[in-house]
Short mmCIF file of C-alpha atoms in Angstrom, two decimals:
data_model
loop_
_atom_site.label_atom_id
_atom_site.label_comp_id
_atom_site.label_asym_id
_atom_site.label_seq_id
_atom_site.Cartn_x
_atom_site.Cartn_y
_atom_site.Cartn_z
CA MET A 10 -0.13 -0.21 -0.31
CA PRO A 11 1.06 3.12 -0.55
CA LYS A 12 2.76 6.18 1.81
CA GLU A 13 -0.34 8.20 3.67
CA ILE A 14 0.86 11.48 1.76
CA VAL A 15 -2.67 12.79 1.01
CA SER A 16 -4.65 14.08 3.78
CA SER A 17 -7.51 11.93 2.82
CA CYS A 18 -11.50 13.09 2.99
CA LYS A 19 -12.87 10.07 3.98
CA PRO A 20 -15.41 10.10 5.85
CA PRO A 21 -16.74 13.00 4.55
CA LEU A 22 -18.29 16.06 6.33
CA THR A 23 -21.85 15.32 7.01
CA ALA A 24 -24.86 17.85 7.03
CA ARG A 25 -24.62 17.75 10.48
CA GLU A 26 -21.12 18.04 10.95
CA ARG A 27 -21.28 21.04 8.65
CA LYS A 28 -24.09 22.36 11.55
CA ILE A 29 -21.42 22.18 14.22
CA SER A 30 -18.39 22.99 11.95
CA HIS A 31 -19.80 26.52 11.65
CA LEU A 32 -20.98 26.90 15.00
CA LEU A 33 -17.07 25.90 16.08
CA ARG A 34 -15.57 28.11 13.67
CA PHE A 35 -16.95 30.99 15.03
CA PHE A 36 -15.47 31.04 18.60
CA GLU A 37 -12.46 29.53 16.75
CA ASP A 38 -12.49 32.39 14.53
CA LEU A 39 -12.09 34.85 17.77
CA ILE A 40 -8.96 33.24 18.88
CA LYS A 41 -6.79 32.16 15.68
CA VAL A 42 -7.37 35.02 13.51
CA PRO A 43 -6.27 38.06 15.14
CA LEU A 44 -3.90 35.68 16.66
CA PHE A 45 -2.50 34.10 14.04
CA GLY A 46 -3.62 35.67 10.79
CA CYS A 47 -5.84 32.32 10.42
CA GLN A 48 -6.38 31.16 7.03
CA LYS A 49 -9.11 28.65 7.97
CA CYS A 50 -7.52 26.00 5.77
CA GLY A 51 -9.46 23.65 8.19
CA GLU A 52 -5.86 21.37 8.31
CA CYS A 53 -4.42 23.51 11.04
CA ILE A 54 -0.79 22.39 11.82
CA LEU A 55 -0.05 25.94 13.66
CA SER A 56 1.66 23.75 16.60
CA SER A 57 4.17 22.77 14.14
CA THR A 58 4.62 25.60 12.44
CA GLY A 59 5.98 27.82 15.66
CA PHE A 60 1.86 29.48 16.18
CA VAL A 61 2.23 31.34 13.05
CA CYS A 62 0.39 30.39 10.40
CA CYS A 63 1.68 28.87 7.12
CA GLN A 64 -1.43 29.41 5.17
CA ARG A 65 -0.51 32.79 4.95
CA CYS A 66 2.20 32.36 2.31
CA PRO A 67 0.76 33.58 -0.62
CA LYS A 68 1.96 29.56 -2.44
CA ARG A 69 0.26 28.36 0.43
CA LEU A 70 3.46 26.48 1.14
CA ARG A 71 3.14 23.57 3.98
CA ASN A 72 6.38 22.36 3.79
CA GLY A 73 9.17 25.12 4.33
CA PRO A 74 9.91 28.49 2.41
CA CYS A 75 9.61 28.54 -1.49
CA GLY A 76 13.37 29.81 -2.98
CA GLY A 77 12.26 33.47 -2.87
CA THR A 78 13.06 34.43 0.33
CA GLY A 79 15.15 37.89 0.28
CA GLN A 80 18.46 38.36 2.46
CA ASP A 81 16.51 40.16 4.87
CA GLY A 82 13.77 37.57 5.01
CA SER A 83 11.50 39.48 2.39
CA CYS A 84 8.59 38.08 0.82
CA GLU A 85 8.99 37.24 -3.11
CA VAL A 86 5.41 38.40 -3.53
CA TYR A 87 4.80 40.79 -1.32
CA PRO A 88 8.49 42.28 -0.69
CA GLU A 89 7.13 45.15 2.34
CA ARG A 90 6.10 41.45 3.66
CA LYS A 91 8.28 39.25 6.07
CA CYS A 92 8.40 35.93 4.52
CA VAL A 93 5.94 33.81 6.85
CA TRP A 94 8.42 30.62 6.70
CA TYR A 95 11.28 32.57 7.83
CA ARG A 96 9.36 33.97 10.64
CA ILE A 97 8.37 30.42 11.41
CA TYR A 98 11.69 29.08 11.23
CA PHE A 99 13.07 32.34 14.18
CA ARG A 100 9.83 31.38 16.07
CA SER A 101 10.26 27.98 16.42
CA SER A 102 13.96 28.54 17.40
CA ARG A 103 13.02 30.36 20.21
CA LEU A 104 10.61 28.14 21.37
CA ARG A 105 12.89 25.48 21.07
CA ARG A 106 10.41 23.20 18.78
CA LEU A 107 12.54 23.18 15.61
CA SER A 108 12.31 19.30 15.47
CA LEU A 109 8.80 19.64 13.74
CA LEU A 110 9.81 21.62 10.85
CA TYR A 111 11.34 18.29 10.26
CA LYS A 112 7.99 16.47 9.40
CA LEU A 113 6.77 16.42 5.84
CA ASN A 114 3.22 17.78 5.67
CA LYS A 115 0.20 15.80 3.96
CA ILE A 116 -1.00 17.39 0.82
CA HIS A 117 -4.06 19.34 1.76
CA ASN A 118 -7.73 18.52 1.88
CA TRP A 119 -9.46 21.29 0.07
CA ASN A 120 -12.75 19.66 1.04
CA LEU A 121 -11.82 20.87 4.81
CA GLU A 122 -11.20 24.24 3.50
CA GLY A 123 -13.24 26.83 5.67
CA THR A 124 -13.93 24.02 8.39
CA SER A 125 -13.76 23.91 12.09
CA ALA A 126 -9.80 22.71 12.41
CA TRP A 127 -10.82 21.31 16.18
CA LEU A 128 -14.20 19.61 15.08
CA ASN A 129 -11.76 17.76 12.66
CA VAL A 130 -9.13 16.71 15.11
CA PHE A 131 -12.14 15.32 17.17
CA LYS A 132 -12.87 13.20 14.50
CA LYS A 133 -9.51 12.33 13.39
CA ARG A 134 -9.57 13.52 10.46
CA ILE A 135 -6.44 15.73 11.04
CA ASP A 136 -3.05 15.38 13.54
CA ALA A 137 -3.94 16.62 16.71
CA PRO A 138 -1.93 19.70 17.70
CA VAL A 139 1.70 19.18 19.50
CA GLY A 140 1.73 19.43 22.74
CA LEU A 141 5.48 20.77 24.59
CA VAL A 142 8.40 19.37 23.38
CA ARG A 143 11.43 18.11 25.11
CA ASN A 144 14.69 18.14 24.18
CA ASP A 145 14.86 19.69 20.84
CA LYS A 146 18.41 19.58 19.48
CA GLN A 147 18.33 15.36 20.61
CA LYS A 148 14.91 14.71 18.25
CA VAL A 149 15.97 16.24 15.49
CA LYS A 150 19.13 13.88 15.71
CA GLU A 151 17.30 11.06 16.12
CA GLN A 152 15.06 12.15 13.43
CA ILE A 153 17.75 12.35 10.84
CA ALA A 154 19.28 9.33 12.29
CA ASP A 155 16.04 7.41 11.61
CA ASP A 156 15.16 8.67 8.18
CA LEU A 157 18.01 8.09 6.41
CA MET B 1 24.75 5.77 -20.43
CA THR B 2 22.11 7.58 -19.35
CA PHE B 3 21.48 10.18 -16.83
CA LYS B 4 19.87 8.00 -14.24
CA GLU B 5 22.70 5.07 -15.10
CA LYS B 6 25.39 7.82 -14.10
CA ILE B 7 23.63 8.94 -10.87
CA ASP B 8 23.52 5.34 -9.77
CA ALA B 9 26.83 4.74 -10.03
CA GLY B 10 27.83 7.71 -8.34
CA GLN B 11 29.56 8.97 -11.55
CA PHE B 12 29.88 13.07 -11.85
CA VAL B 13 27.12 14.49 -13.85
CA TRP B 14 26.48 17.37 -15.90
CA CYS B 15 23.61 19.04 -16.76
CA GLY B 16 22.31 21.68 -19.11
CA GLU B 17 19.36 23.71 -18.97
CA ILE B 18 17.13 25.02 -22.67
CA GLY B 19 13.80 27.50 -22.08
CA PRO B 20 11.22 26.98 -25.01
CA PRO B 21 10.69 29.78 -27.29
CA GLN B 22 7.21 32.02 -26.72
CA SER B 23 5.57 30.33 -29.69
CA CYS B 24 5.37 26.57 -31.55
CA ASP B 25 8.48 26.59 -33.27
CA GLY B 26 9.90 23.54 -32.29
CA ASP B 27 13.01 24.36 -34.29
CA VAL B 28 14.52 26.48 -31.61
CA ILE B 29 14.67 23.60 -29.32
CA ARG B 30 16.00 21.66 -32.18
CA ASN B 31 18.78 24.64 -32.61
CA LYS B 32 19.47 24.99 -28.61
CA ALA B 33 19.75 20.81 -28.11
CA LYS B 34 22.95 20.92 -30.93
CA TYR B 35 24.68 22.83 -28.38
CA PHE B 36 24.08 20.06 -25.49
CA LYS B 37 24.63 17.29 -27.59
CA GLY B 38 27.71 14.96 -26.25
CA PHE B 39 28.58 17.82 -24.03
CA VAL B 40 26.09 17.14 -21.03
CA ASP B 41 24.22 13.86 -19.83
CA ALA B 42 20.78 15.76 -19.64
CA VAL B 43 19.19 18.69 -20.28
CA ASN B 44 16.58 20.59 -18.10
CA ILE B 45 13.20 22.09 -19.98
CA THR B 46 11.87 24.45 -18.31
CA ASP B 47 8.47 24.78 -17.41
CA ASN B 48 6.89 28.05 -18.31
CA GLN B 49 9.60 29.96 -15.97
CA THR B 50 9.19 33.11 -14.61
CA ALA B 51 5.24 32.24 -15.33
CA ILE B 52 6.12 33.28 -18.66
CA VAL B 53 3.92 31.35 -21.60
CA ARG B 54 6.35 29.03 -22.93
CA LEU B 55 6.22 25.57 -25.47
CA SER B 56 4.82 23.11 -23.11
CA SER B 57 8.10 21.21 -21.41
CA ILE B 58 6.88 18.09 -21.81
CA ALA B 59 6.26 18.18 -25.72
CA SER B 60 9.92 20.02 -26.04
CA ALA B 61 11.85 17.22 -24.05
CA ARG B 62 9.85 15.11 -26.24
CA ILE B 63 12.01 17.06 -29.56
CA LEU B 64 15.08 16.74 -27.36
CA LEU B 65 14.23 12.86 -27.39
CA ASP B 66 14.46 12.91 -31.00
CA GLU B 67 17.15 14.95 -31.04
CA GLY B 68 19.24 12.51 -29.01
CA VAL B 69 19.16 14.59 -25.80
CA GLU B 70 18.05 13.24 -22.82
CA PRO B 71 15.64 15.42 -21.37
CA ILE B 72 14.48 16.38 -17.63
CA ILE B 73 10.85 17.74 -17.40
CA GLN B 74 10.54 20.44 -15.18
CA VAL B 75 7.21 20.46 -13.96
CA THR B 76 5.80 22.93 -11.40
CA CYS B 77 2.76 23.48 -9.03
CA ARG B 78 1.66 26.74 -10.19
CA ASP B 79 -0.64 25.70 -13.11
CA ARG B 80 -1.51 22.44 -12.05
CA ASN B 81 -3.85 20.66 -9.86
CA ARG B 82 -3.29 16.99 -8.55
CA LEU B 83 -4.78 15.73 -11.27
CA ALA B 84 -3.41 17.56 -14.20
CA ILE B 85 -0.08 16.72 -12.52
CA GLN B 86 -0.42 12.94 -12.44
CA SER B 87 -1.95 13.06 -15.78
CA ASP B 88 0.81 14.81 -17.53
CA LEU B 89 3.40 12.70 -16.12
CA LEU B 90 1.48 9.60 -16.84
CA GLY B 91 1.81 11.15 -20.59
CA ALA B 92 5.40 11.81 -20.08
CA ALA B 93 5.73 8.49 -18.84
CA ALA B 94 4.31 7.04 -22.24
CA LEU B 95 6.58 9.22 -24.72
CA GLY B 96 10.23 8.12 -23.19
CA ILE B 97 10.54 10.93 -20.81
CA THR B 98 12.32 9.77 -17.29
CA ASN B 99 13.27 12.69 -15.47
CA VAL B 100 11.61 14.95 -13.35
CA LEU B 101 12.75 17.88 -11.56
CA CYS B 102 9.88 19.09 -8.93
CA LEU B 103 9.66 22.73 -8.59
CA THR B 104 7.12 24.82 -6.76
CA GLY B 105 6.83 27.40 -9.77
CA ASP B 106 7.49 31.31 -9.57
CA TYR B 107 4.42 33.07 -8.35
CA GLN B 108 1.91 33.96 -11.43
CA THR B 109 2.41 37.78 -10.82
CA PHE B 110 6.11 37.73 -11.78
CA GLY B 111 5.03 36.08 -15.36
CA ASP B 112 2.97 37.82 -18.70
CA ASN B 113 -0.58 36.81 -17.07
CA PRO B 114 -0.38 38.35 -13.54
CA GLU B 115 -3.98 37.84 -13.48
CA ALA B 116 -3.81 34.30 -13.40
CA ARG B 117 -4.86 32.34 -10.41
CA GLY B 118 -2.32 30.48 -9.30
CA VAL B 119 -2.70 26.78 -7.97
CA PHE B 120 -0.40 25.51 -5.53
CA ASP B 121 -2.13 22.46 -5.22
CA LEU B 122 1.07 20.38 -3.95
CA ASP B 123 3.89 22.28 -2.71
CA SER B 124 7.35 21.06 -4.24
CA ILE B 125 8.24 18.06 -1.71
CA GLN B 126 4.79 17.16 -1.97
CA LEU B 127 5.27 16.72 -5.66
CA VAL B 128 8.91 14.37 -4.92
CA ALA B 129 6.84 12.51 -2.59
CA ALA B 130 3.74 12.18 -5.19
CA VAL B 131 6.13 11.20 -8.05
CA ALA B 132 7.81 9.16 -5.73
CA GLN B 133 4.74 7.25 -4.95
CA MET B 134 3.67 7.24 -8.86
CA ASN B 135 7.12 4.98 -9.06
CA SER B 136 5.97 2.97 -6.48
CA GLY B 137 2.64 1.82 -8.57
CA PHE B 138 0.16 3.98 -6.47
CA LEU B 139 -1.72 7.30 -7.74
CA LEU B 140 -2.35 9.82 -5.57
CA SER B 141 -5.62 8.16 -5.27
CA GLY B 142 -4.07 4.80 -3.88
CA THR B 143 -5.42 3.08 -7.51
CA GLU B 144 -2.56 0.68 -8.43
CA MET B 145 -1.82 1.21 -12.24
CA LYS B 146 -0.69 -1.41 -14.21
CA LYS B 147 2.07 -0.49 -15.41
CA ALA B 148 4.54 2.25 -13.30
CA PRO B 149 6.42 5.10 -14.42
CA GLU B 150 10.19 5.09 -13.22
CA PHE B 151 11.09 8.31 -13.03
CA VAL B 152 13.82 9.49 -11.52
CA ILE B 153 13.14 12.28 -9.45
CA GLY B 154 14.68 15.74 -8.87
CA ALA B 155 13.90 18.68 -6.57
CA ALA B 156 15.54 22.51 -6.77
CA ALA B 157 17.60 23.47 -3.48
CA ASN B 158 18.34 26.99 -2.60
CA PRO B 159 21.27 27.14 -0.23
CA PHE B 160 21.26 31.08 -1.33
CA ALA B 161 17.89 32.35 0.81
CA GLU B 162 17.50 32.86 4.15
CA PRO B 163 16.89 31.31 6.81
CA PHE B 164 20.03 29.39 6.15
CA GLU B 165 19.19 26.26 8.17
CA MET B 166 15.88 26.00 7.20
CA ARG B 167 17.08 25.55 3.35
CA LEU B 168 19.08 22.37 4.65
CA ILE B 169 15.71 21.14 6.76
CA ARG B 170 13.96 21.83 3.37
CA LEU B 171 16.72 19.98 1.45
CA TYR B 172 16.39 17.10 4.14
CA LYS B 173 12.36 16.60 3.32
CA LYS B 174 12.98 16.33 -0.01
CA ILE B 175 15.66 13.62 0.15
CA LYS B 176 13.26 12.07 2.95
CA ALA B 177 10.44 12.42 -0.10
CA GLY B 178 12.48 10.73 -2.21
CA ALA B 179 14.88 13.05 -4.35
CA HIS B 180 17.51 11.47 -6.55
CA PHE B 181 19.32 14.26 -7.36
CA LEU B 182 19.16 17.99 -6.30
CA GLN B 183 20.18 20.97 -8.57
CA THR B 184 20.98 24.49 -6.65
CA GLN B 185 20.36 28.15 -7.49
CA PRO B 186 23.64 29.47 -9.63
CA VAL B 187 26.66 29.48 -7.17
CA PHE B 188 28.08 33.34 -7.58
CA ASP B 189 28.70 33.32 -3.43
CA LEU B 190 31.61 30.02 -2.84
CA GLU B 191 31.94 30.86 0.59
CA LEU B 192 28.49 30.70 1.20
CA PHE B 193 27.73 27.43 -1.20
CA SER B 194 30.73 25.66 0.58
CA ARG B 195 29.21 26.59 4.01
CA TRP B 196 25.97 24.84 3.62
CA MET B 197 27.66 21.92 1.45
CA GLU B 198 29.40 21.15 4.56
CA ARG B 199 26.39 21.13 6.95
CA ALA B 200 24.84 18.87 4.40
CA VAL B 201 27.43 16.53 3.90
CA ALA B 202 27.81 16.46 7.90
CA MET B 203 24.14 15.72 7.97
CA GLY B 204 25.01 12.56 5.76
CA LEU B 205 22.69 13.72 2.76
CA HIS B 206 25.22 13.86 0.31
CA GLU B 207 25.25 10.17 0.27
CA LYS B 208 21.37 9.85 0.06
CA THR B 209 21.22 11.99 -3.36
CA ALA B 210 23.32 13.32 -6.10
CA ILE B 211 24.02 17.32 -5.35
CA LEU B 212 24.55 19.19 -8.40
CA ALA B 213 25.66 22.43 -8.35
CA GLY B 214 23.96 25.54 -10.53
CA VAL B 215 26.72 27.66 -12.76
CA MET B 216 25.30 30.46 -14.42
CA PRO B 217 27.61 31.91 -17.50
CA VAL B 218 26.46 35.70 -17.60
CA ARG B 219 27.16 38.19 -20.66
CA SER B 220 27.25 41.47 -18.91
CA ALA B 221 27.62 42.95 -15.51
CA ARG B 222 24.00 44.01 -16.29
CA ALA B 223 22.82 40.80 -16.09
CA LEU B 224 24.32 40.56 -12.99
CA LEU B 225 22.98 43.67 -11.35
CA HIS B 226 19.48 42.87 -12.92
CA MET B 227 19.40 39.19 -11.05
CA LYS B 228 21.07 40.62 -8.03
CA GLU B 229 17.96 43.29 -7.61
CA HIS B 230 15.13 41.57 -9.36
CA VAL B 231 15.61 38.36 -9.04
CA PRO B 232 14.40 37.34 -4.80
CA GLY B 233 16.54 34.92 -3.51
CA VAL B 234 19.81 34.97 -5.40
CA LYS B 235 23.19 36.12 -4.02
CA ILE B 236 26.05 37.36 -5.98
CA SER B 237 29.25 38.38 -4.28
CA ASP B 238 30.76 41.85 -5.18
CA GLU B 239 33.83 40.68 -6.24
CA TYR B 240 32.08 38.94 -9.11
CA ILE B 241 30.27 42.63 -10.20
CA ASP B 242 33.07 44.01 -10.02
CA ARG B 243 35.31 41.63 -12.30
CA MET B 244 32.35 41.91 -15.10
CA GLN B 245 32.18 45.99 -14.69
CA GLN B 246 35.75 46.12 -15.13
CA ALA B 247 36.42 43.23 -18.21
CA SER B 248 37.44 45.00 -21.48
CA ASP B 249 35.59 41.51 -22.97
CA PRO B 250 32.56 41.03 -20.59
CA LYS B 251 31.67 37.82 -22.57
CA GLU B 252 35.59 36.04 -22.21
CA GLU B 253 35.06 37.13 -18.66
CA GLY B 254 31.84 35.70 -18.28
CA VAL B 255 33.09 32.81 -19.75
CA LYS B 256 36.53 32.38 -17.41
CA MET B 257 34.25 33.29 -14.65
CA ALA B 258 32.07 30.24 -15.15
CA VAL B 259 35.17 27.85 -15.78
CA GLU B 260 36.50 29.19 -12.17
CA ILE B 261 33.35 28.54 -10.77
CA ILE B 262 32.89 25.02 -11.96
CA GLU B 263 36.50 24.00 -10.90
CA ALA B 264 35.67 25.73 -7.24
CA VAL B 265 32.59 23.65 -6.72
CA ARG B 266 33.46 20.50 -8.19
CA LYS B 267 36.81 20.28 -5.67
CA ILE B 268 34.08 20.92 -2.58
CA PRO B 269 33.23 17.25 -1.20
CA GLY B 270 29.80 16.26 -1.89
CA VAL B 271 28.83 17.90 -5.03
CA ARG B 272 27.80 14.75 -7.65
CA GLY B 273 27.57 17.68 -10.83
CA ILE B 274 26.79 20.78 -12.45
CA HIS B 275 24.41 22.30 -13.68
CA LEU B 276 24.92 24.69 -15.89
CA MET B 277 22.08 27.42 -16.41
CA PRO B 278 23.29 29.43 -19.58
CA VAL B 279 19.85 31.24 -19.78
CA MET B 280 19.20 33.11 -23.20
CA TRP B 281 23.14 32.48 -23.92
CA GLU B 282 22.65 28.49 -25.11
CA SER B 283 25.39 28.90 -27.54
CA ILE B 284 28.08 29.26 -24.70
CA THR B 285 27.65 25.49 -23.83
CA PRO B 286 30.15 23.56 -25.54
CA THR B 287 33.23 26.47 -25.28
CA ILE B 288 32.37 25.71 -21.39
CA ILE B 289 32.48 22.49 -21.31
CA GLN B 290 35.54 22.58 -23.11
CA GLU B 291 38.10 24.99 -21.07
CA THR B 292 36.74 22.54 -18.25
CA ARG B 293 38.08 19.65 -19.23
CA LEU B 294 41.52 21.15 -20.34
CA THR B 295 41.82 22.93 -17.39
#
């Protein structure tokens, strides 16, 4: 069987779930929009990206910056902005959560766009947020040794 | 020996690059092919580079095959979603194309259709993983194919953009996703490039993949300055700009510089090949490669 590289659409959201999602979204937006500039992708990976929303990237990259980050960390599309992945790297570094950046994030499931990530975690459609990370440096070493 | 055999055998490889025309004139590709035939192992065919509409990379690749030059098709995520990418790749495999370079793609506002909708359904790392999955006989949906393609998977790496550490994480992720070879952005800063290679070697990444250093011959100081100011993510040492500005024959100086950079990167441990990018100056390839062989 193939590796799981696509975030699966199964099971699809039922009409009832969509209603619940709509309600939850209200509270989720109250927190995530002002604090993180949430783009409502429904497949939240904030906890593994140093609590900076990676979906604010114009290319909506989920696995790191494109090759266009400027020497001052500016975005190539909107030079007045900082590249979100530049911010993610330095925030993760400060929070000692760099080991989380080594994970391959799955191909986005567009059916989840606009739905409540909280509901999707509860329904096990997406991975649960990562809590406290201990021994970050050690974890990076272990991960590299495991994979290669 | 094919490109794949050379990569597998751990030999030093040479790549070139051809940009297809902004028209349906296939002869442009045939003419440019002459400059690479017998000099390099494979030639990249860009996929609407800098978001400008050009002749399709797969069609150009087939023309190159007919000319006896092995192509590497670039596939970007800007213009196609997962359905179109998979279908195009199956088509490419059916046409005898075996080398794929997976890229995210330049943002559409840089090109000639800035009003276009950018797709970015996948990113380059996910695309590498998707092609690896196709190689193993499965489509992204999980459907098993009766015949699996045998792509040599490539990806790009940019050692020169910030943040430096994140570039190594990206390299690592691309290798983890299944990249067989990596081509870097053009080297115009040897110090930074060797520092990056040193780290990659320390992580053991050079053993899992073939890293090809990008080298771009330039014709004038203006070209260098333009890149420095307008192309994001490139880093150019002032030393090279000064040299080009002071040269009495900038073209000759450009060739000399390219040969020097090639000689220098070849000596860096872990570098497994050269990716020559003579953008709009394909005719210089034979000269550069012959001079490199002389020294």
